[in-house]
XYZ file of C-alpha atoms in Angstrom:
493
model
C 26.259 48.334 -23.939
C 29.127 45.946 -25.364
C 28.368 42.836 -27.262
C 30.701 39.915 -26.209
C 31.852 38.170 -29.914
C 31.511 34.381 -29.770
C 32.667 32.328 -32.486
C 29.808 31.680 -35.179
C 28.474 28.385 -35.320
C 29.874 26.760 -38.260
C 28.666 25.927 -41.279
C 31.480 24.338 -43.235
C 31.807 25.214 -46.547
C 28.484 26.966 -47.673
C 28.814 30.166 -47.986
C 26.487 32.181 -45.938
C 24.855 34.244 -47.918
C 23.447 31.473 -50.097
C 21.810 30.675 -47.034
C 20.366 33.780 -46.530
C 19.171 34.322 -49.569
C 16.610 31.760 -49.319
C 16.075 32.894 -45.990
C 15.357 36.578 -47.743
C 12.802 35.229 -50.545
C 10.823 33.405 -47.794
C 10.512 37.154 -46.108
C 9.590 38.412 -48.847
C 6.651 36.486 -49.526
C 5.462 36.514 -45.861
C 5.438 40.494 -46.055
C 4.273 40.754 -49.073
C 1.112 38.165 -48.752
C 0.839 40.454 -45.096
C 0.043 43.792 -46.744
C -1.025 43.066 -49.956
C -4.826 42.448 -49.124
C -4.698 46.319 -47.840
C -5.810 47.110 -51.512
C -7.018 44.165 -53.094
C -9.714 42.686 -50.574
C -12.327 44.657 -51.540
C -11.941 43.499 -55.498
C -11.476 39.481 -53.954
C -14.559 39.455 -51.369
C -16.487 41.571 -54.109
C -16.450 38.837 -56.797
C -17.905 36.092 -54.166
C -20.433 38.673 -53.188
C -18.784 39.312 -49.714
C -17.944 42.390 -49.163
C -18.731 42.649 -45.876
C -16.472 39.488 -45.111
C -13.371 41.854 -46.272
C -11.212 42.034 -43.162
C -11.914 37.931 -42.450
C -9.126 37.849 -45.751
C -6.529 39.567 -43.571
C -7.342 38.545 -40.351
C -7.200 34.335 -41.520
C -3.642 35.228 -42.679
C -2.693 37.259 -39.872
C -3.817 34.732 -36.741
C -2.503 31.755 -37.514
C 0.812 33.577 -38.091
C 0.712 35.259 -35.146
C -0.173 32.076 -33.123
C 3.037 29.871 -35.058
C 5.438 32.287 -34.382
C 6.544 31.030 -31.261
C 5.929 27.695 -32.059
C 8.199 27.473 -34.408
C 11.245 29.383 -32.323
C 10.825 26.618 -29.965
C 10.530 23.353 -32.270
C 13.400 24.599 -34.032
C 15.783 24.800 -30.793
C 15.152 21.321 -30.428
C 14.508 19.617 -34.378
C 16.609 22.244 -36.578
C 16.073 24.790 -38.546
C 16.469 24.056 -41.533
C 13.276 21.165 -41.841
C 11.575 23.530 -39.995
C 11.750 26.487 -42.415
C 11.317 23.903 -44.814
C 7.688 23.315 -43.667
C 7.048 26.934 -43.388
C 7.723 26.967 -47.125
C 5.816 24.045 -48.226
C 2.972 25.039 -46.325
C 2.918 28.613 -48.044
C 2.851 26.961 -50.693
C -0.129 24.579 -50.184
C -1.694 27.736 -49.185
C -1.466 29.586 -52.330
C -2.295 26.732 -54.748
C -5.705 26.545 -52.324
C -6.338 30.570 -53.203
C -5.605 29.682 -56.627
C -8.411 27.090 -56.670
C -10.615 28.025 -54.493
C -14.671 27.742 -55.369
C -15.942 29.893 -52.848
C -14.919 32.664 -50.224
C -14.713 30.009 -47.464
C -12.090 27.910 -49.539
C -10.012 31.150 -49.914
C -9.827 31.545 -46.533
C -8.785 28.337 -45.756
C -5.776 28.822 -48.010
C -5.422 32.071 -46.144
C -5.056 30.137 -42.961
C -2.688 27.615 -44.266
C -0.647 30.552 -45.583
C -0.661 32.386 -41.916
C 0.286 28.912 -40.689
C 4.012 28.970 -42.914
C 4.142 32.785 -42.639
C 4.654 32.412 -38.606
C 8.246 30.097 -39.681
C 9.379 32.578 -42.722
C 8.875 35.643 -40.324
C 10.955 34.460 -36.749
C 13.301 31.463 -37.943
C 15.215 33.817 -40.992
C 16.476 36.055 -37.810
C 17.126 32.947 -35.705
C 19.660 31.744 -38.315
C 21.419 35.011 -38.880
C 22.194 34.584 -35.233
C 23.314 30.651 -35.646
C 25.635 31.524 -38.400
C 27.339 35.160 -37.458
C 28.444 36.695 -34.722
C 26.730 39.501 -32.824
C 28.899 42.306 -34.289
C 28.686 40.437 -38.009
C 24.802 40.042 -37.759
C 24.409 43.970 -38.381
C 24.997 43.779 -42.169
C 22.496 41.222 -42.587
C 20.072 42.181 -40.244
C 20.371 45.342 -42.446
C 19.444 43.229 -45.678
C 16.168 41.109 -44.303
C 14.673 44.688 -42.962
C 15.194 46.775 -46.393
C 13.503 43.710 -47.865
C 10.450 43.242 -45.404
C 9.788 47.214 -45.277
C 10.017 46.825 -49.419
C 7.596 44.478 -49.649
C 5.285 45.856 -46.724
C 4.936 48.947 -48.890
C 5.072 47.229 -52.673
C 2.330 44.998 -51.198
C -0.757 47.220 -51.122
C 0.847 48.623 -54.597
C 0.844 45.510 -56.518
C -2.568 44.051 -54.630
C -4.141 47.233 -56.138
C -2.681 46.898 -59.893
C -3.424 43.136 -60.243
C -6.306 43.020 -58.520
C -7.834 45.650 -60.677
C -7.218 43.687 -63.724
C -10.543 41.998 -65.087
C -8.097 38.911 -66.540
C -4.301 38.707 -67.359
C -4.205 35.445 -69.760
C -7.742 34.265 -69.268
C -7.442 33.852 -65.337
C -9.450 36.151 -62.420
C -6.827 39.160 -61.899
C -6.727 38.726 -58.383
C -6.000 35.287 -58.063
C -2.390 36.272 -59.824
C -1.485 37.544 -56.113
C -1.396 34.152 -55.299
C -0.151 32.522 -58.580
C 2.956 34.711 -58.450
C 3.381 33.340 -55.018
C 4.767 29.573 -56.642
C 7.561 30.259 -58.547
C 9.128 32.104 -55.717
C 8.371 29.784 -53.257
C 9.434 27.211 -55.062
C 12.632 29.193 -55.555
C 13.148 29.699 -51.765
C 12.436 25.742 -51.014
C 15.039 25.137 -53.306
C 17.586 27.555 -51.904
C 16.977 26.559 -48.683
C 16.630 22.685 -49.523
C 20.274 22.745 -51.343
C 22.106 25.528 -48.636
C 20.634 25.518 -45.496
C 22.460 23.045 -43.580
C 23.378 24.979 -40.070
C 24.640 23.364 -36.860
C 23.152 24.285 -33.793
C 23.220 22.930 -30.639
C 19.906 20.974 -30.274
C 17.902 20.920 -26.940
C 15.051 18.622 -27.135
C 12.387 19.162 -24.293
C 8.445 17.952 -24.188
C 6.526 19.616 -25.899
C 4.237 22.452 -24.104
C 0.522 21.552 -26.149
C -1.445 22.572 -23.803
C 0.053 25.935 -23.852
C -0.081 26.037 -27.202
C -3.949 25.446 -26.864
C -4.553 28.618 -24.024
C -2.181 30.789 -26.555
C -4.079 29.909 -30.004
C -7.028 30.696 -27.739
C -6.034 33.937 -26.146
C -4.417 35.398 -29.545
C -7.297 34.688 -31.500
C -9.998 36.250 -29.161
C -7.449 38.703 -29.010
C -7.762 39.458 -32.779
C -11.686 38.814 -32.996
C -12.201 41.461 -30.081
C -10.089 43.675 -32.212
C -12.302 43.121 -35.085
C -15.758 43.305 -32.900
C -16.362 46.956 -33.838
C -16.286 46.704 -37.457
C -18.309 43.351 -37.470
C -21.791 43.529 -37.092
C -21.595 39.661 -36.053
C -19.125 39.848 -33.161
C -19.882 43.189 -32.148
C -22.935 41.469 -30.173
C -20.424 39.406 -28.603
C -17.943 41.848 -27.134
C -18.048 40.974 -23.393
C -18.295 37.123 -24.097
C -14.918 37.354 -26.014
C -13.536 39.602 -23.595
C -14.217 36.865 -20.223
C -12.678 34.326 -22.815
C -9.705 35.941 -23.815
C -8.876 36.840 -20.435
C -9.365 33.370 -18.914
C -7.252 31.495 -21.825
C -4.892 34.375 -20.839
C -5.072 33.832 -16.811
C -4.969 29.751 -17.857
C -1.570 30.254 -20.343
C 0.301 31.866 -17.582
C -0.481 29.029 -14.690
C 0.484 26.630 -17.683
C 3.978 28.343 -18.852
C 4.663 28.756 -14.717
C 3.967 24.749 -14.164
C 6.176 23.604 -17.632
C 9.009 26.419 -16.494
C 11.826 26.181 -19.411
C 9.581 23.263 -21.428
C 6.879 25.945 -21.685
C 6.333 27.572 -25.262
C 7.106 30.708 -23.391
C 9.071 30.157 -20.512
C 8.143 32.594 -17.896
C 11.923 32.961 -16.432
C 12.945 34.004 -19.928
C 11.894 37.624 -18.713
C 13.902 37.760 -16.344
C 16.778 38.864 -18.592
C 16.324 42.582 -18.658
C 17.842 43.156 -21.879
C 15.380 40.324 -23.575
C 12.383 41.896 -21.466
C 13.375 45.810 -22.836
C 14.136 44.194 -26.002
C 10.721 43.192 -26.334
C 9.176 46.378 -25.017
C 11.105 47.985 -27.625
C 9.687 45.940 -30.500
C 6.080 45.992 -29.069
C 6.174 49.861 -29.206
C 7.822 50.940 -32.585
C 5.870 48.487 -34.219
C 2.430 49.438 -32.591
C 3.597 53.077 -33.474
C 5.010 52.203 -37.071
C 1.691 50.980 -37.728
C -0.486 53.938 -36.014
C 1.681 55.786 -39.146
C 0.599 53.243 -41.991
C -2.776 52.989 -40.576
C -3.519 56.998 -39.972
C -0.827 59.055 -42.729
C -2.702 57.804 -45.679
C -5.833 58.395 -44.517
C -5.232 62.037 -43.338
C -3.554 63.078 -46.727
C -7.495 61.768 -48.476
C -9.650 63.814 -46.182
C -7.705 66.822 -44.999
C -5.904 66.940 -48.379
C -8.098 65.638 -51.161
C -5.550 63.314 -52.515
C -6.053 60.108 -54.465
C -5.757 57.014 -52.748
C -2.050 56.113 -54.749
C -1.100 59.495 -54.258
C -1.976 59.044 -49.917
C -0.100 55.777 -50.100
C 2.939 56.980 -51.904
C 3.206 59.248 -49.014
C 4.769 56.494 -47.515
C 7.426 55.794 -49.629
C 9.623 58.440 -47.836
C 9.015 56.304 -44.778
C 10.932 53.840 -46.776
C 13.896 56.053 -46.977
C 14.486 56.795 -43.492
C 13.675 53.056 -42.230
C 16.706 52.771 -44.508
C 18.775 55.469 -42.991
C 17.944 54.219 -39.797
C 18.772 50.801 -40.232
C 22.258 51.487 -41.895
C 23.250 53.909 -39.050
C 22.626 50.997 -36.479
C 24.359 48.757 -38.604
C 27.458 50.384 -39.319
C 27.437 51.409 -35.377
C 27.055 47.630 -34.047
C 29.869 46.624 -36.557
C 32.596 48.984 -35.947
C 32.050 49.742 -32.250
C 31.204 48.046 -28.951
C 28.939 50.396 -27.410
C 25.760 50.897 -28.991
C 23.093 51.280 -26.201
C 21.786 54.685 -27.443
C 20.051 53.065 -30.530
C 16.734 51.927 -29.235
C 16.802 54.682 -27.102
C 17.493 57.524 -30.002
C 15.128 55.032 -31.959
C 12.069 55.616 -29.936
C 12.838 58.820 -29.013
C 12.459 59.969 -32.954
C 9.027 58.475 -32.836
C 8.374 60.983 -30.532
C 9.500 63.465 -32.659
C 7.838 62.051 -35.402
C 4.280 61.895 -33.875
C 4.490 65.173 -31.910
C 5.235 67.296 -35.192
C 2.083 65.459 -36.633
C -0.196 66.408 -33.367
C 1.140 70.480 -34.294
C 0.781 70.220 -37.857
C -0.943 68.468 -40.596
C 0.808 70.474 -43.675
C 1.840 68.299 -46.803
C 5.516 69.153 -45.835
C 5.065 68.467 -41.856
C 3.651 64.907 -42.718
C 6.457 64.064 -45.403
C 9.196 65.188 -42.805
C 6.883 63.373 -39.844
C 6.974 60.353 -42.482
C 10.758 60.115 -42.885
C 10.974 60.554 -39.208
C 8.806 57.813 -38.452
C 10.907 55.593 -40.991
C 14.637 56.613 -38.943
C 12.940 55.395 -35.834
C 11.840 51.925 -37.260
C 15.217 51.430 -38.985
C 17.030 51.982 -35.406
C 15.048 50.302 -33.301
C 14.312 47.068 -35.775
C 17.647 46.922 -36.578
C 19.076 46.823 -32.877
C 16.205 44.185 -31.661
C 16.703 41.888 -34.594
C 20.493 41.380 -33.480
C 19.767 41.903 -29.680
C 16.519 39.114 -28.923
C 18.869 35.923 -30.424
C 21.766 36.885 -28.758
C 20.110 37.917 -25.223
C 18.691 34.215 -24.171
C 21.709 32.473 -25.228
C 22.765 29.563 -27.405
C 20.517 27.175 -26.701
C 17.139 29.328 -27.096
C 18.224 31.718 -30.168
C 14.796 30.324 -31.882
C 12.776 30.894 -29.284
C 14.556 34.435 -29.103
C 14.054 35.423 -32.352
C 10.499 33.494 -32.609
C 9.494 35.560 -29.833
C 10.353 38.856 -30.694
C 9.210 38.748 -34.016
C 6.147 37.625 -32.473
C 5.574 40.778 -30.001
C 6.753 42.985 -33.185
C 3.368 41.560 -35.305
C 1.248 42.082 -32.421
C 2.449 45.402 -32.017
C 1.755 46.726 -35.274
C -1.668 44.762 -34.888
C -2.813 46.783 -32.246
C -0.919 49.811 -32.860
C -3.432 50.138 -36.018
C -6.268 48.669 -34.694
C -6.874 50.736 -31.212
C -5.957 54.106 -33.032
C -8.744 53.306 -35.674
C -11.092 52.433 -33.328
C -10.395 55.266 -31.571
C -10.771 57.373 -34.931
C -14.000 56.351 -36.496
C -15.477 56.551 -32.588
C -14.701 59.979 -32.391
C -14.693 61.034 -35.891
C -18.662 62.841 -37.083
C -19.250 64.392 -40.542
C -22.253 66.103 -38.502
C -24.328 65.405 -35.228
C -25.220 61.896 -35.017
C -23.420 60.692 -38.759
C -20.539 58.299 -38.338
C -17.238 58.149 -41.320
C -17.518 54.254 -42.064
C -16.194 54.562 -45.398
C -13.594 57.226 -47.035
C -15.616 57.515 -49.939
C -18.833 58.807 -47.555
C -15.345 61.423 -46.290
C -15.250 62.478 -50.229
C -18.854 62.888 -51.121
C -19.229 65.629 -47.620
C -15.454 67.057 -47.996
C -16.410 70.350 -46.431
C -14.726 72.483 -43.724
C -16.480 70.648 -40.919
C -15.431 67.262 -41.941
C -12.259 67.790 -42.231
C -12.072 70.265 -39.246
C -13.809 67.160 -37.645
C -11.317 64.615 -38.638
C -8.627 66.672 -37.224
C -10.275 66.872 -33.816
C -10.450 62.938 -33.729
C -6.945 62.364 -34.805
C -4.926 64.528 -33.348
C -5.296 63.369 -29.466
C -4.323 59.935 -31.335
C -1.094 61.366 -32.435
C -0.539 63.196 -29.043
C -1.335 59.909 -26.826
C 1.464 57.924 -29.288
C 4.161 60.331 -28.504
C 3.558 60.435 -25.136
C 3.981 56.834 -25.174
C 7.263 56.626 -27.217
C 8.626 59.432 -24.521
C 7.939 56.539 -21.738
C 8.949 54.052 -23.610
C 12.283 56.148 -24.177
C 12.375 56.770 -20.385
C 12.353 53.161 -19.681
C 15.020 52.045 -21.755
C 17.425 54.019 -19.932
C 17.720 50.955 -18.085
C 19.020 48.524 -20.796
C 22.219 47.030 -19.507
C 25.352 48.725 -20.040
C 27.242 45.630 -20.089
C 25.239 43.352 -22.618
C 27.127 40.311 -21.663
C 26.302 39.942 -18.477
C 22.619 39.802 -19.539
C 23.321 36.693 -22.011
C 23.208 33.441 -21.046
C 22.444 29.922 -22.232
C 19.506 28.968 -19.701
C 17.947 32.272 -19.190
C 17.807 31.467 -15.332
């Protein structure tokens, strides 16, 4: 596959990497405020007596951000980046100030939401800009840069939710609420940045404005999400099939809509008709979903079959860290310095594979730690390779909607990727006869040979079914495009 250099869309005298680095603080936060709740919900929905509520803190971050992801690829083709990520920003903020304040549990999540509404900008329009300012082969480097910093702050996030929000008070205020309060001055630091640097020409293209798919998509994604969440909520779980005939109606009615707007539709349909976009995509969808089967199932196999301390499960992870790393620099320094680099996805995926068969034949300390860094090489390839790729597939004119896109499918990914091997897990997973795991705690107290002998039998056809996946997904991009250029174009037609 062979990238065709085009000139970079100039951007006079600033020099670019004062306009990433803005670009980089706003990713920060957006990964950070993502993962962080991992540890520290419990402690926030315990002190409004809402324990129960817990997930409702991640999931009114994580839907809105989902559903602006797109959104904001495709107002920012037409109005500009740069006011664009501006909003993102301010709205992050406004969302953190309200988590700061906020009376009651239902005020938090409102500033949640508000949060998840800039999140969806910081996430898709950093990569979009990358692609407005460098050229294909040139993106690598930075590309490079904006993943070490999201996977750093995906796993400092449940760290430093856990420390703070453990805290009883650090100078007279609520230790939790400090996730949020640490969230101003380095907002206020990227709104700055990107107020003073980030002035990049594009070429505009200003079309109507699809609403009313924007109204079947908000739908669909968040039934989406609630049907997700149905099993763990007493309250939706008696309102599975109703959200199911919903989700798949707003779903039947966002397709007629997108076919009837064609290229003014948030998603235009004929944008899949580039194969490298449409493998690109695939690609993102599945390391992501199995990235996150890793986050979601590694920590929890080193507590039950291991005994191990929460930390000590988590910092499993940090190896993963280490080979994202690995991974990402390898693709990096193989899209700058040559022309053919179709064999990184491909390798990518196919060292999930490796990574999630060795963890189907063994669960041994060492097995998981080189499963781990495994998992982590795959990641780095294949995130590295679609963050340059998805910009540069659709052309000039839609690099937002690119980028918006693709960062989309990559959230929604991981999203199910943890959330159908879970549910798979604590169906099939029994201390005894008729006793269900709900809590890892109720795993401690009954540590015996049976429920950890049990565990295994639930987890291990979840580990098996993921390979087998990443081998397909290997299979079928085989048939990326040799010749990248042909595949590009400015209309996706």
């Amino acid at each position: 596959m062979r990238f065709k250099d085009k000139q970079a869309i100039s951007t006079g005298s600033i020099d670019p990497i004062k306009i990433l680095l803005g670009l980089a603080v706003g990713i920060f936060l957006a990964a950070l405020d993502q993962t962080v709740m991992a540890t520290a919900s419990p402690t926030i929905a315990s002190s409004f007596n809402q324990l129960s509520s817990q997930a409702w803190l991640l999931t009114a971050y994580l839907v809105p951000s989902l559903i602006t992801t797109p959104i904001y690829g495709r107002l920012s083709d037409g109005f500009g980046r740069r006011p664009l990520f501006l909003t993102a920003l301010i709205l992050f903020l406004a969302g953190s100030l309200i988590a700061i304040f906020s009376p009651n549990f239902s005020t938090l999540l409102f500033g949640r939401i508000v949060q998840g509404l800039g999140a969806g900008g910081l996430f898709s329009l950093a990569f979009a800009v990358i692609a407005d300012i460098l050229p294909p082969r040139e993106r690598s480097k930075y590309v490079l840069l904006f993943v070490v910093i999201f996977g750093s702050a995906s796993l400092l996030g449940p760290m430093i939710g856990g420390l703070i929000a453990t805290q009883g008070k650090i100078f007279g205020v609520v230790g939790w609420r400090w996730i949020f309060i640490i969230n101003i001055p380095i907002t206020l630091l990227a709104v700055g940045l990107a107020a003073r640097y980030l002035h990049v020409k594009q070429q505009l293209k200003r079309e109507r404005f699809d609403w009313l798919g924007v109204f079947f998509f908000t739908v669909f994604i968040t039934v989406l999400l609630m049907r997700g969440e149905a099993s763990n909520s007493a309250m939706l779980s008696n309102y599975k099939w109703e959200l199911s005939f919903v989700g798949v109606i707003s779903f039947i009615a966002f397709i007629f809509e997108e076919r009837r707007q064609g290229l003014s539709a948030l998603i235009p349909l004929s944008f899949f008709r580039n194969q490298l976009f449409s493998l690109t995509l695939i690609a993102s969808t599945v390391a992501n979903a199995g990235m996150f089967v890793g986050l979601a199932m590694i920590p929890l196999l080193m507590q039950v079959v291991h005994s191990v301390t929460p930390l000590v499960a988590g910092s499993i992870l940090v190896p993963m860290g280490i080979g994202n790393l690995l991974g990402s620099a390898v693709a990096s320094r193989s899209i700058s310095k040559k022309e053919k680099y179709r064999w990184i996805p491909i390798t990518g995926l196919f060292t999930y594979f490796i990574g999630f068969l060795l963890l189907f034949i063994s669960v041994e300390t060492n097995a998981v730690i080189v499963a781990v860094i495994i998992l982590g090489l795959g990641s780095g390839l294949v995130t590295q390779f679609t963050s340059v790729t998805a910009p540069y597939a659709l052309g000039d004119l839609y690099r937002g909607s690119g980028s918006s896109i693709n960062t989309f499918v990559r959230q929604l990914g991981g999203v199910l990727g943890a959330g159908l091997s879970l549910a798979l897990l604590f169906s099939r997973w029994h201390i005894r006869d008729g006793f269900l795991i709900t809590t890892t705690e109720q795993a401690r107290i009954h540590f015996s040979l049976i429920a950890r002998s049990n565990f295994l039998v639930a987890s291990r056809p979840i580990f098996l079914i993921t390979s087998i996946v990443m081998l397909l997904a290997t299979l079928l991009l085989r048939s990326l495009p040799k010749d990248q250029s042909r595949h590009s174009s400015s209309s996706a037609d």
